[in-house]
Coordinates of C-alpha atoms in Angstrom, one line a residue:
Q1 CA 179.2 -13.0 -33.2
V2 CA 177.2 -9.3 -32.6
Q3 CA 177.3 -8.3 -29.1
L4 CA 176.4 -5.6 -27.3
V5 CA 177.6 -4.1 -24.2
E6 CA 175.7 -1.6 -22.2
S7 CA 177.1 0.2 -19.3
G8 CA 177.0 3.5 -17.3
G9 CA 173.9 2.4 -15.2
G10 CA 173.7 3.1 -11.4
L11 CA 172.5 4.9 -8.8
V12 CA 171.1 8.4 -9.2
Q13 CA 168.9 10.6 -7.0
P14 CA 165.6 12.4 -8.4
G15 CA 166.0 15.0 -10.7
G16 CA 169.7 13.7 -11.1
S17 CA 170.7 12.2 -14.8
L18 CA 172.4 9.5 -16.4
R19 CA 174.4 9.0 -19.5
L20 CA 173.3 5.2 -21.1
S21 CA 176.0 3.3 -24.1
C22 CA 175.4 0.6 -26.2
A23 CA 178.6 -1.0 -27.8
G24 CA 178.1 -2.9 -30.9
S25 CA 180.6 -5.3 -31.9
G26 CA 180.9 -8.1 -34.6
T27 CA 179.3 -7.2 -37.7
I28 CA 180.7 -4.8 -40.4
F29 CA 177.9 -2.9 -40.8
G30 CA 175.8 -0.2 -39.0
F31 CA 173.1 -1.0 -36.8
S32 CA 169.7 -0.7 -39.0
R33 CA 167.9 0.5 -35.8
M34 CA 169.1 0.7 -32.0
G35 CA 166.8 0.8 -28.9
W36 CA 166.7 1.1 -25.4
Y37 CA 163.5 -0.8 -23.4
R38 CA 163.2 -1.4 -19.5
Q39 CA 161.5 -4.0 -17.8
A40 CA 160.6 -4.3 -13.9
P41 CA 160.1 -7.4 -11.9
G42 CA 157.2 -9.4 -12.7
K43 CA 156.8 -6.0 -15.6
Q44 CA 157.1 -6.2 -19.3
R45 CA 159.9 -5.0 -21.1
E46 CA 158.8 -1.8 -22.2
L47 CA 160.0 0.7 -25.2
V48 CA 161.7 4.0 -23.9
A49 CA 163.2 5.4 -26.8
Q50 CA 164.4 3.8 -31.1
I51 CA 166.8 6.2 -33.2
F52 CA 166.2 4.5 -36.8
R53 CA 169.6 4.3 -39.3
V54 CA 168.3 7.8 -41.0
G55 CA 168.2 8.9 -37.6
S56 CA 165.0 9.5 -36.7
T57 CA 163.9 8.8 -33.5
N58 CA 160.8 7.6 -31.0
Y59 CA 160.2 8.2 -27.3
A60 CA 157.7 6.7 -24.8
D61 CA 155.4 9.3 -23.7
S62 CA 157.2 8.8 -19.8
V63 CA 159.8 10.0 -21.1
K64 CA 159.9 12.7 -23.5
G65 CA 162.1 15.2 -22.8
R66 CA 163.9 13.9 -20.8
F67 CA 165.5 11.3 -22.2
T68 CA 167.2 11.5 -25.7
I69 CA 168.1 8.8 -27.6
S70 CA 171.6 8.8 -29.9
R71 CA 174.1 7.3 -31.5
D72 CA 177.8 7.3 -32.9
S73 CA 178.4 7.8 -36.7
A74 CA 179.2 4.2 -37.5
K75 CA 175.9 3.1 -36.2
T76 CA 177.0 0.2 -33.7
T77 CA 177.4 2.2 -30.2
A78 CA 174.1 3.9 -28.7
Y79 CA 173.3 6.6 -26.5
L80 CA 170.3 7.4 -24.1
Q81 CA 170.6 10.5 -22.1
M82 CA 168.5 10.5 -19.0
N83 CA 167.7 13.5 -17.3
S84 CA 165.2 14.3 -14.9
L85 CA 165.3 10.9 -13.5
K86 CA 162.1 9.8 -11.6
P87 CA 161.8 6.8 -9.3
E88 CA 160.0 5.4 -11.6
D89 CA 162.5 5.6 -14.2
T90 CA 164.0 2.1 -12.4
D91 CA 164.4 -0.7 -14.2
V92 CA 166.8 -2.4 -16.0
Y93 CA 167.9 -1.1 -19.0
Y94 CA 168.5 -3.0 -21.7
C95 CA 170.1 -2.3 -25.4
D96 CA 168.5 -3.1 -28.5
A97 CA 170.2 -3.4 -32.2
V98 CA 168.6 -4.7 -35.7
V99 CA 171.4 -5.8 -38.4
L100 CA 170.3 -7.7 -41.5
G101 CA 166.9 -8.7 -40.1
A102 CA 167.9 -10.3 -37.0
D103 CA 167.7 -9.1 -33.3
Y104 CA 169.7 -8.6 -31.2
W105 CA 169.8 -7.7 -26.9
G106 CA 172.5 -6.6 -24.5
Q107 CA 172.5 -7.9 -21.0
G108 CA 171.0 -4.9 -19.2
T109 CA 172.1 -2.4 -16.9
Q110 CA 170.9 -1.6 -13.6
V111 CA 169.0 2.1 -12.7
T112 CA 168.1 2.5 -9.5
V113 CA 166.9 6.1 -9.1
S114 CA 166.2 7.2 -5.0
S115 CA 166.9 9.3 -2.6

């Protein structure tokens, strides 16, 4: 059974940095796509960043130049380096991964940006 476990969330001051990790297990295949989404209470889940099998990436306009998505060589762990954090980045961040046509989600990690 494929599982995704996020870690690295927490409380940080504006302008600070955090690094999120998403560790995948339960598959011998690398994920064809891994990504990060975020969701605030009462709002729709929105894409933050994606990385594809070939290494190409996609970012939301609101995080371009501040966030960087990467992954390990086995394509089972993804990272999100978040710099220059703003209060509006406060959300629950979810990891998403696709393998053999199926989409999986982690349980989320809270990121709070506040002074």
